[in-house]
Short mmCIF file of C-alpha atoms and ligand atoms in Angstrom, two decimals:
data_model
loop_
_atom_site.label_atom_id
_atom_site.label_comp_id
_atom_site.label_asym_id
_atom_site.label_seq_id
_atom_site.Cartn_x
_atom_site.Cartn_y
_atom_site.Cartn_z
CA UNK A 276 0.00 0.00 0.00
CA UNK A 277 1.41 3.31 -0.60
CA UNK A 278 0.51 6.22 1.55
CA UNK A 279 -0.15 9.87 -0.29
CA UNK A 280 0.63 12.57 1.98
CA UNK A 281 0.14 16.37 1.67
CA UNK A 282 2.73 18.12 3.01
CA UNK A 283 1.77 21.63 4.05
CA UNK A 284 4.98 23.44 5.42
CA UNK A 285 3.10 26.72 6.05
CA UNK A 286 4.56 30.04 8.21
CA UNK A 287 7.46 30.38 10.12
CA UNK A 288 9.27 27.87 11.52
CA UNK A 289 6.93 25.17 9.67
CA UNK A 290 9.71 24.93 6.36
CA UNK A 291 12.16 23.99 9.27
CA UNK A 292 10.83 21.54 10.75
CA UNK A 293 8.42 19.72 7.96
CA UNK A 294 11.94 19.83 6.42
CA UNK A 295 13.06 17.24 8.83
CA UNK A 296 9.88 14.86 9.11
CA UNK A 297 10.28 14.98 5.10
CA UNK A 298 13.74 13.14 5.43
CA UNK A 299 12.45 10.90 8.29
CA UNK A 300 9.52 9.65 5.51
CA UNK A 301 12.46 9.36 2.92
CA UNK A 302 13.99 7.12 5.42
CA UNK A 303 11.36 5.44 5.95
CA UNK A 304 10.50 4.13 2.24
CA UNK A 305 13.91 4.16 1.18
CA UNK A 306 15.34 1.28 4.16
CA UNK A 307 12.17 0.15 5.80
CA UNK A 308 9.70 -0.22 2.53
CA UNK A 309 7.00 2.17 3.74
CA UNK A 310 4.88 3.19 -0.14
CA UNK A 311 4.89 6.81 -0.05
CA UNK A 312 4.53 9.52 -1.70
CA UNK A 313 4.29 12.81 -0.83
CA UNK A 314 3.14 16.58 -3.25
CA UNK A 315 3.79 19.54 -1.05
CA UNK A 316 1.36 22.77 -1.31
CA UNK A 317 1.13 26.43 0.43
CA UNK A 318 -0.48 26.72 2.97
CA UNK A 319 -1.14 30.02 5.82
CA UNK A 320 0.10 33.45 5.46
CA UNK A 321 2.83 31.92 2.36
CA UNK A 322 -0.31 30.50 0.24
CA UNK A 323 -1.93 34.18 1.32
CA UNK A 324 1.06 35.85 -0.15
CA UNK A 325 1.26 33.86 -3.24
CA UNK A 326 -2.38 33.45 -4.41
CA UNK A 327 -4.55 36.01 -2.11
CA UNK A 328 -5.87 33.15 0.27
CA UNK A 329 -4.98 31.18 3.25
CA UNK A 330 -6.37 28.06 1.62
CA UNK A 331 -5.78 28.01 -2.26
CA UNK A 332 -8.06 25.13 -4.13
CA UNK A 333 -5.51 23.52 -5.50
CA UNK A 334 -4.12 22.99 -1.92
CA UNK A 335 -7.40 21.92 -0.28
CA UNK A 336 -7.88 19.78 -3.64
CA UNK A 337 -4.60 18.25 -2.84
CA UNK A 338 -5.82 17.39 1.06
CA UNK A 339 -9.30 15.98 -0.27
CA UNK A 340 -7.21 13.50 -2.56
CA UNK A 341 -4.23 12.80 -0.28
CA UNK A 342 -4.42 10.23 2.25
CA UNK A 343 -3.36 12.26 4.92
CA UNK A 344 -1.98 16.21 5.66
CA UNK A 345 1.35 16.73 7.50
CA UNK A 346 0.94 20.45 8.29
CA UNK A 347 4.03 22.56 10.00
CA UNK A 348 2.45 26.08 11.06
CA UNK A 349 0.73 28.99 10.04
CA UNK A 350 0.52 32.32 11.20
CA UNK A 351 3.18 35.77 11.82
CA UNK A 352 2.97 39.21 12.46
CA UNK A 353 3.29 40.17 9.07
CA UNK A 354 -0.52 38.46 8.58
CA UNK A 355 -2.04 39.99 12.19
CA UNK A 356 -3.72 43.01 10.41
CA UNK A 357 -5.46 41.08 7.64
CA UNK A 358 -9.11 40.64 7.79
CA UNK A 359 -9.82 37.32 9.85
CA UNK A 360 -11.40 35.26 6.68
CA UNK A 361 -7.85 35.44 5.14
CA UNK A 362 -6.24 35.10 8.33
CA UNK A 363 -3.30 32.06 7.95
CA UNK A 364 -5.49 30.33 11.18
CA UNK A 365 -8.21 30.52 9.01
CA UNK A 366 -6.72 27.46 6.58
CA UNK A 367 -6.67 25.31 9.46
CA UNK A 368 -10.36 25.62 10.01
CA UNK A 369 -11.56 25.25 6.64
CA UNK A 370 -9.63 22.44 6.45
CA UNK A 371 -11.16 20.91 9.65
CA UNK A 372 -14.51 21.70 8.17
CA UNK A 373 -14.19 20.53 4.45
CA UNK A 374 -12.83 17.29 5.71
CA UNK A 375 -14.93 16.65 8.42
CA UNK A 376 -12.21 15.92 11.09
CA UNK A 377 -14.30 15.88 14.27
CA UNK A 378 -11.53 14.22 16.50
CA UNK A 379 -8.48 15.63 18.04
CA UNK A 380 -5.93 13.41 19.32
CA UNK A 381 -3.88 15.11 21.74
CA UNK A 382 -0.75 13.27 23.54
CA UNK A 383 0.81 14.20 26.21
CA UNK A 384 3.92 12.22 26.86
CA UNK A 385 7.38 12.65 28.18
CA UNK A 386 10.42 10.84 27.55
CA UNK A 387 11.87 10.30 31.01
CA UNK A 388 14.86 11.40 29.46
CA UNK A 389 13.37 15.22 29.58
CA UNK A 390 11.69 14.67 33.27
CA UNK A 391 13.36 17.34 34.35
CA UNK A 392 12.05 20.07 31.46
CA UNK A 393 8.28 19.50 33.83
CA UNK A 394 7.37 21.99 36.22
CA UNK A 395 5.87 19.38 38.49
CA UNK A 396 8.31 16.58 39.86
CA UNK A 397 9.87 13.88 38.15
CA UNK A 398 8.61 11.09 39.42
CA UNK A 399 5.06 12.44 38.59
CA UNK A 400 5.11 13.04 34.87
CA UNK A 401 8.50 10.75 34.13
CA UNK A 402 7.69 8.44 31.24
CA UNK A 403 4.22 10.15 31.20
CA UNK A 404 1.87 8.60 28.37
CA UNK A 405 -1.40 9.19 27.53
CA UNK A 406 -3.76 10.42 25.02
CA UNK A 407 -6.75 13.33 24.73
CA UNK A 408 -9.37 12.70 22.00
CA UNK A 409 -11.40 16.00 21.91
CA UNK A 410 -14.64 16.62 19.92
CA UNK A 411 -13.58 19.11 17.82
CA UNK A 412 -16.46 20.46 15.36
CA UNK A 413 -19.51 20.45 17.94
CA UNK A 414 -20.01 21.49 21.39
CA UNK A 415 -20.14 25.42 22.72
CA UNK A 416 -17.82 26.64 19.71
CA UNK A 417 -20.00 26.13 17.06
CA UNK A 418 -23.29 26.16 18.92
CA UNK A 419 -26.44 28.46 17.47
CA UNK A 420 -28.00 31.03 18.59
CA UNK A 421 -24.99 33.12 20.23
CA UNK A 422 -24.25 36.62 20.50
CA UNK A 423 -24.14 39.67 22.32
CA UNK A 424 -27.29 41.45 22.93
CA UNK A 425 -28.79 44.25 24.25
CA UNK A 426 -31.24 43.52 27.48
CA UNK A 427 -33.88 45.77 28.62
CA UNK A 428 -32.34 47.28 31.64
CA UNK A 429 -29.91 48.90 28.82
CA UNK A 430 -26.77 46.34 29.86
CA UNK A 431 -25.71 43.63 27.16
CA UNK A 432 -25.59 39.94 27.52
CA UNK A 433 -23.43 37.64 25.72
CA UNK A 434 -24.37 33.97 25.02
CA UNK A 435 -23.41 30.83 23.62
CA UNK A 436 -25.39 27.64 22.90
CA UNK A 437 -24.00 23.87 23.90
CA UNK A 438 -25.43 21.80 21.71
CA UNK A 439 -24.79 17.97 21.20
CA UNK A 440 -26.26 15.17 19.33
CA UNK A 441 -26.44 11.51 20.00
CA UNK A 442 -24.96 10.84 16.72
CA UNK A 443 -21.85 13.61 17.45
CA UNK A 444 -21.65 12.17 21.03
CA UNK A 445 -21.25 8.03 20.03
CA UNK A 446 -19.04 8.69 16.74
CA UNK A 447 -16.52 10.72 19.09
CA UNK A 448 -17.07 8.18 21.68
CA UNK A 449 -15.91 5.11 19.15
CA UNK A 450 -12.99 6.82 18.32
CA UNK A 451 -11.83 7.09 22.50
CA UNK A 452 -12.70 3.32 22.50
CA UNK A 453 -11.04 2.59 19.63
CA UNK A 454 -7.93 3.89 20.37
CA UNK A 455 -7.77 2.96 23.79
CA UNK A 456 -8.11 -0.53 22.25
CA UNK A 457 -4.46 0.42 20.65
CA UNK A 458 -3.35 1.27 23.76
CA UNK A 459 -3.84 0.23 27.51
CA UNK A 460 -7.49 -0.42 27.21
CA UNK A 461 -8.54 2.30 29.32
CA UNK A 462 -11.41 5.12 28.11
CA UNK A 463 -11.90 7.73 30.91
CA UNK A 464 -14.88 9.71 29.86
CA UNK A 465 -14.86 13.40 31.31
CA UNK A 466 -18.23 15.59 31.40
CA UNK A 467 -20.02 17.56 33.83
CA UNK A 468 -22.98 15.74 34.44
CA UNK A 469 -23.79 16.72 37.65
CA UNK A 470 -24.15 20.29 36.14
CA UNK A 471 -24.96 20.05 32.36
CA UNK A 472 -27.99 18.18 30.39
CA UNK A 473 -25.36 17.98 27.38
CA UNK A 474 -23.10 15.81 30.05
CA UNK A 475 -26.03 13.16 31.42
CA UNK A 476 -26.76 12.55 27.38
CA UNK A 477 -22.56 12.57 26.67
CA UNK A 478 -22.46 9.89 29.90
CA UNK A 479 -25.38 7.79 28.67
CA UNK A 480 -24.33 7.59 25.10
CA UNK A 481 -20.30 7.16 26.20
CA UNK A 482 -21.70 4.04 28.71
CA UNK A 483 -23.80 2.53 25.93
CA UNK A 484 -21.24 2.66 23.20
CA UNK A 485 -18.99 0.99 25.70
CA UNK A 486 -21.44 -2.27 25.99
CA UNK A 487 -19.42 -2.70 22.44
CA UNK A 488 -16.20 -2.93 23.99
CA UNK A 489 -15.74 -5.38 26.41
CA UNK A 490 -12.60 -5.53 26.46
CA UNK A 491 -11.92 -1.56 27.48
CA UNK A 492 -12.62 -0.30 30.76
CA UNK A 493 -14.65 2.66 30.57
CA UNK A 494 -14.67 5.45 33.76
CA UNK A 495 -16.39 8.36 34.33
CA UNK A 496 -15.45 11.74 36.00
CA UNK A 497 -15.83 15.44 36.31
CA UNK A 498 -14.28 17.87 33.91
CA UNK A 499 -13.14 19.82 37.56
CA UNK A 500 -11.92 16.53 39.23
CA UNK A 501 -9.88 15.62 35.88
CA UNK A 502 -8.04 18.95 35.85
CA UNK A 503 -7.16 18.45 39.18
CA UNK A 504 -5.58 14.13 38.35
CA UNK A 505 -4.14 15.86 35.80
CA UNK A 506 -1.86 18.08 37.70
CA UNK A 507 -1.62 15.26 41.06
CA UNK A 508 -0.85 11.81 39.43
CA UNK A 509 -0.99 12.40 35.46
CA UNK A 510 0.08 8.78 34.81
CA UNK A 511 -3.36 7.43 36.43
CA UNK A 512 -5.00 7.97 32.78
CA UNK A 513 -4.67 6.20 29.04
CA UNK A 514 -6.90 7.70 27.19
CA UNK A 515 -9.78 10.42 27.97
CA UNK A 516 -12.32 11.38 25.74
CA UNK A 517 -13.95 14.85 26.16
CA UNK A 518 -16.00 17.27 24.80
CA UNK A 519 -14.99 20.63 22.21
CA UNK A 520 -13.89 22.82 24.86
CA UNK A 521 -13.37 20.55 28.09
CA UNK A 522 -11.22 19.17 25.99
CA UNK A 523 -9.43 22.58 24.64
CA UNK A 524 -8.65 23.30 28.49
CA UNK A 525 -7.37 20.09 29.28
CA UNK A 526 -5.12 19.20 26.53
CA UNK A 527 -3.49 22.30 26.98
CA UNK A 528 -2.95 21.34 30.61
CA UNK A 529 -1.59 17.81 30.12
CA UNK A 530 0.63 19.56 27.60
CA UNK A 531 2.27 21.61 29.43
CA UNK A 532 3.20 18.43 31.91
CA UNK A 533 5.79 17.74 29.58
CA UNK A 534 7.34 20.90 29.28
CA UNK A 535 8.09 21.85 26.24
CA UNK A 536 5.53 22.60 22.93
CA UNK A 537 8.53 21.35 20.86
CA UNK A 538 8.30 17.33 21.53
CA UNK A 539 4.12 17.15 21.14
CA UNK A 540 2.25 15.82 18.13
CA UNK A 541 -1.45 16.30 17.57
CA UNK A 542 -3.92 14.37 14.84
CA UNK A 543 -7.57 15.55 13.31
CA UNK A 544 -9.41 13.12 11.89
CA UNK A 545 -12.02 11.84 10.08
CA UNK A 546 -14.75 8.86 10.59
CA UNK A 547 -12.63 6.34 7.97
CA UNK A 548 -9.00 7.78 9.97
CA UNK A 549 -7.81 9.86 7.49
CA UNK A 550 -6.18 13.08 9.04
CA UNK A 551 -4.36 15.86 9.61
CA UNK A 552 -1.27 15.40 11.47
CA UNK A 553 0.77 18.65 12.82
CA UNK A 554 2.61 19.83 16.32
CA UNK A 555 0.74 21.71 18.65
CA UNK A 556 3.51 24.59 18.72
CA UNK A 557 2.77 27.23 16.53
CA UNK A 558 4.86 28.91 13.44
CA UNK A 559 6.93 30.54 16.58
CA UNK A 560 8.32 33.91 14.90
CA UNK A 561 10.63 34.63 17.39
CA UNK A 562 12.73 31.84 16.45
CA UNK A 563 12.14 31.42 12.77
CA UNK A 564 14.84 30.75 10.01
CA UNK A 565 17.46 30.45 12.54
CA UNK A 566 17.73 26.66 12.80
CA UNK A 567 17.03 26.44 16.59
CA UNK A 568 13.47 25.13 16.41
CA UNK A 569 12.64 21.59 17.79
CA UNK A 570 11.89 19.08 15.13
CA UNK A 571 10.67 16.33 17.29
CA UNK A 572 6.94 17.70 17.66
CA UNK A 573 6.64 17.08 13.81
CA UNK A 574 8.54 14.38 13.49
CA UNK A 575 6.28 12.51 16.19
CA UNK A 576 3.32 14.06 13.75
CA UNK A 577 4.79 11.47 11.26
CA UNK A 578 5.09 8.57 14.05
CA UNK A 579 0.94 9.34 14.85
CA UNK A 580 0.46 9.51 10.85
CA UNK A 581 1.81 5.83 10.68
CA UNK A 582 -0.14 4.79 13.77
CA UNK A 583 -3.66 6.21 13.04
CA UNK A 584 -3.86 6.52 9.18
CA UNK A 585 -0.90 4.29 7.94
CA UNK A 586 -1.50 1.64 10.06
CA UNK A 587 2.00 0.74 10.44
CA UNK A 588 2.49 0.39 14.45
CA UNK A 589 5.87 -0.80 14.08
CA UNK A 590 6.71 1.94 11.98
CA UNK A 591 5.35 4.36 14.14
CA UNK A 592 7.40 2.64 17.14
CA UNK A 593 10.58 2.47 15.50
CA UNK A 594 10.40 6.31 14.79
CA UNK A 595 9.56 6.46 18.43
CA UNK A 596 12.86 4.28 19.58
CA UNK A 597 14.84 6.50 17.44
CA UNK A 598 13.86 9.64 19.14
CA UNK A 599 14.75 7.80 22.51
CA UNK A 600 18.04 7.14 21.10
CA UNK A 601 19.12 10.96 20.01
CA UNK A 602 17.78 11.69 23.41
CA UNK A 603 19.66 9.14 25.35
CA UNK A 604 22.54 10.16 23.12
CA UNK A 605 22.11 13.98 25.17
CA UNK A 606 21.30 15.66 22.27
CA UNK A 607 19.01 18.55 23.13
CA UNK A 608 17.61 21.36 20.93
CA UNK A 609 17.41 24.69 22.95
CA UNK A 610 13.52 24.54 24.05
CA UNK A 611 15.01 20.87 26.25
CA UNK A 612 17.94 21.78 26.97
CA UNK A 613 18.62 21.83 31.12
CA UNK A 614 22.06 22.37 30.96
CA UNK A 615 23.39 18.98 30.72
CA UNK A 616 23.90 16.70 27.26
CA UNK A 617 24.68 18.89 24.06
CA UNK A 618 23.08 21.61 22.28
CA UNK A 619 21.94 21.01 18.63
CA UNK A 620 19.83 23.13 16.05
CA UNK A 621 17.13 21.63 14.03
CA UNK A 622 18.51 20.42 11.22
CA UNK A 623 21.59 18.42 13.42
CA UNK A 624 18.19 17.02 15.61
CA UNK A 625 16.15 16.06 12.22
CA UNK A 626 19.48 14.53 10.99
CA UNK A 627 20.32 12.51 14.31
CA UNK A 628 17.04 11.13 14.17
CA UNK A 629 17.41 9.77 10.05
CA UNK A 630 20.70 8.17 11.34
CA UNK A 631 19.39 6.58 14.64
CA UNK A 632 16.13 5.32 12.09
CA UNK A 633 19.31 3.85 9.93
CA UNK A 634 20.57 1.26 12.97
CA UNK A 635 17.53 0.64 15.06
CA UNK A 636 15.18 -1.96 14.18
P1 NAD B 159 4.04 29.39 19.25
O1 NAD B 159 3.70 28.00 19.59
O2 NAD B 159 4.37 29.66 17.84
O3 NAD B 159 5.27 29.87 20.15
C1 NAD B 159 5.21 29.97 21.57
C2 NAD B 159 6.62 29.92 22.15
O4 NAD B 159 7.15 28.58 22.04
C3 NAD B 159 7.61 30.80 21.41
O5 NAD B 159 8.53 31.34 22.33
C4 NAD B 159 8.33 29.87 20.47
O6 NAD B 159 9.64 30.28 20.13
C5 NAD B 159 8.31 28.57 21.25
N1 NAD B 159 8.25 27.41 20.35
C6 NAD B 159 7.19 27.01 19.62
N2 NAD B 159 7.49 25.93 18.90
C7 NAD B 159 8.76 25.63 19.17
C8 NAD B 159 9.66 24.62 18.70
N3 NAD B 159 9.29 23.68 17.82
N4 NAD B 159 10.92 24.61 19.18
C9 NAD B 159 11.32 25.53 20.09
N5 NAD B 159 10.54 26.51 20.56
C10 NAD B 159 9.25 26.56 20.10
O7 NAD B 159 2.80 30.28 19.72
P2 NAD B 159 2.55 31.85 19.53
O8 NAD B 159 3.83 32.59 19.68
O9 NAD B 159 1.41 32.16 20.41
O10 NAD B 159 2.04 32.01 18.03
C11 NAD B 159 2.88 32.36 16.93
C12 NAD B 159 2.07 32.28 15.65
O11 NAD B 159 1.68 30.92 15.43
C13 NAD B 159 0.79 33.10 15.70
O12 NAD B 159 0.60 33.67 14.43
C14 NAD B 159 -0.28 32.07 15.99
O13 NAD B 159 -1.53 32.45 15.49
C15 NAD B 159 0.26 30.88 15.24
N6 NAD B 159 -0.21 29.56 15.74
C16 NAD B 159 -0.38 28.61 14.79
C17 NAD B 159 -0.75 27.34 15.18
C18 NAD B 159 -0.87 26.29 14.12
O14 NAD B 159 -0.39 26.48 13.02
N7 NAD B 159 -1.49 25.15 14.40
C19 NAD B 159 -0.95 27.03 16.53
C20 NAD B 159 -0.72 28.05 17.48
C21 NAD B 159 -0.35 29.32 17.07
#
């Protein structure tokens, strides 16, 4: 089977560091026969610059076709000031919309060789692992009516509308199950049911998808209670599935157990798995062109491509094991770097992990 990826380098420090994932892939079907083939397209404020939008058609022809979208980042200064619906930001949710990619995988894991980048204690988050599949098109974001209106006492109001379906609820609930069936085999469901009607339907629908799966053990608990596991004994969870913006909050949260932006992966996708695969970082400006940026966040992107729409789990793992080498090795890019091991830019990280992919099997 060969694998047709879209690569979508976008703003900023996105050419760095797709630039590295690229050579990983190369690796990949050139020593350990992954079918691949890849047509890159603009994307973000470049694409804006170039043809006048965010989102050209040829580009979000090329993602309809392709089997899956490696995106780097969009977004700068020099694109603040134009109107939002050509915004760079706005190509990542017209892509989200035209290919219906309701789930958001969000990872949070730490190589216990970068313990020590956490703010909370090492033997809390060290070799950290687990997984946040958010709703990502329904929910409170998207929900009609909202506005801001005027109230007769002359003051305004502002409101929003949380709105789910049974059909959005058990289609984001089979994806928690099914990739906790990839994983440890544990689907914590978090809601606010002792609050919200949204969250006793989200419960009832989560517990009666679960009947289906046996062989995962499904939990239950408060969007308040999880944020507070999440800070006292992250490594109690495998996978939690969560509403739009519960799960916004959170994901943020378990991200920033691990310390740095620069080492986490994120996937969008679809009912049949196909996806769009990116870091969480953004197009960081600050740092851009000047080969300091961490790769690894994008080059996981590619080990999470393999997993989910690949399906090549030993793929996926060997990518892993040769990030754990470079690492073990003490190579650090500046974002992970504590003051011990050496200091590399991105293109010496992207290259140490090709060479580490060369020897480990
Ligand atoms: P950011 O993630 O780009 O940067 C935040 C901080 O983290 C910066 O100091 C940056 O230097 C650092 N950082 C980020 N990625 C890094 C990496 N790989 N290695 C080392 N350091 C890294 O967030 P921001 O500064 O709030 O946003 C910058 C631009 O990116 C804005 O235009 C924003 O809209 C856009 N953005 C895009 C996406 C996306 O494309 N998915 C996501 C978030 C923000």
């Amino acid at each position: 089977m060969t694998i047709k990826i879209a690569i979508l380098a976008g703003d900023g420090i996105g050419p760095e560091t797709i630039g590295q994932a690229v050579k990983v892939l190369e690796v990949l079907r050139d020593q350990h026969g992954l079918g691949l083939e890849l047509e890159h397209a603009p994307v973000g404020g470049s694409a804006y610059d170039q043809a006048g939008t965010p989102l050209p058609e040829s580009t979000l022809a090329l993602a309809r076709q392709a089997d899956c979208i490696l995106l780097g980042a969009v977004g700068g200064p020099k694109w603040d000031t134009l109107e939002r619906n050509v915004r760079p930001e706005k190509a990542l949710l017209q892509l989200r919309a035209e290919l219906g990619l309701f789930s958001n995988l969000r990872p949070a894991m730490l190589f216990p060789q970068l313990a020590s980048a956490s703010t909370l204690r090492a033997e809390v988050v060290a070799g950290l692992d687990l997984m946040i599949v958010r709703e990502l098109t329904g929910g409170i974001y998207f929900g009609k009516p909202r506005g801001i209106r005027s109230l007769d006492d002359g003051q305004r109001q502002g409101y929003d509308t949380l709105l789910y379906s049974e059909s959005e609820i058990e289609r984001i609930a089979r994806v928690g199950f099914d990739i906790a069936r990839k994983r440890d085999r544990r689907l914590c469901s978090v809601d606010k049911a002792n609050v919200l009607e949204t969250s006793v339907l989200w419960r009832e629908i989560v517990s009666h998808v679960g009947k289906q799966y046996p062989d995962v053990t499904l939990s239950h608990m408060y969007v308040d209670n999880a944020a507070m596991q999440l800070v006292r004994a992250p490594k109690q969870f495998d996978v939690i599935v969560t509403d739009n913006m519960f799960g916004d909050i959170l994901s943020d949260a378990a991200a920033m157990l691990t310390g740095s932006i620069g080492m986490l992966p994120s996937a969008s996708l679809d009912a049949s798995g196909k996806g769009m695969y990116e870091p969480i970082h953004g197009s960081a400006p600050d740092i851009a062109g000047q080969d300091i940026a961490n790769p690894l966040a994008t080059i996981l992107s590619v080990a999470m491509l393999l997993r989910y729409t690949a399906n090549q789990a030993e793929l996926a793992s060997l990518v892993d094991r040769a990030i754990a080498r470079v690492l073990d090795d003490g190579l650090r890019t500046a974002d992970i770097y504590t003051g011990t091991g050496r200091k590399v830019g991105t293109r010496e990280m992207g290259e140490a992990v090709v060479s580490a992919l060369k020897s480990v099997s």
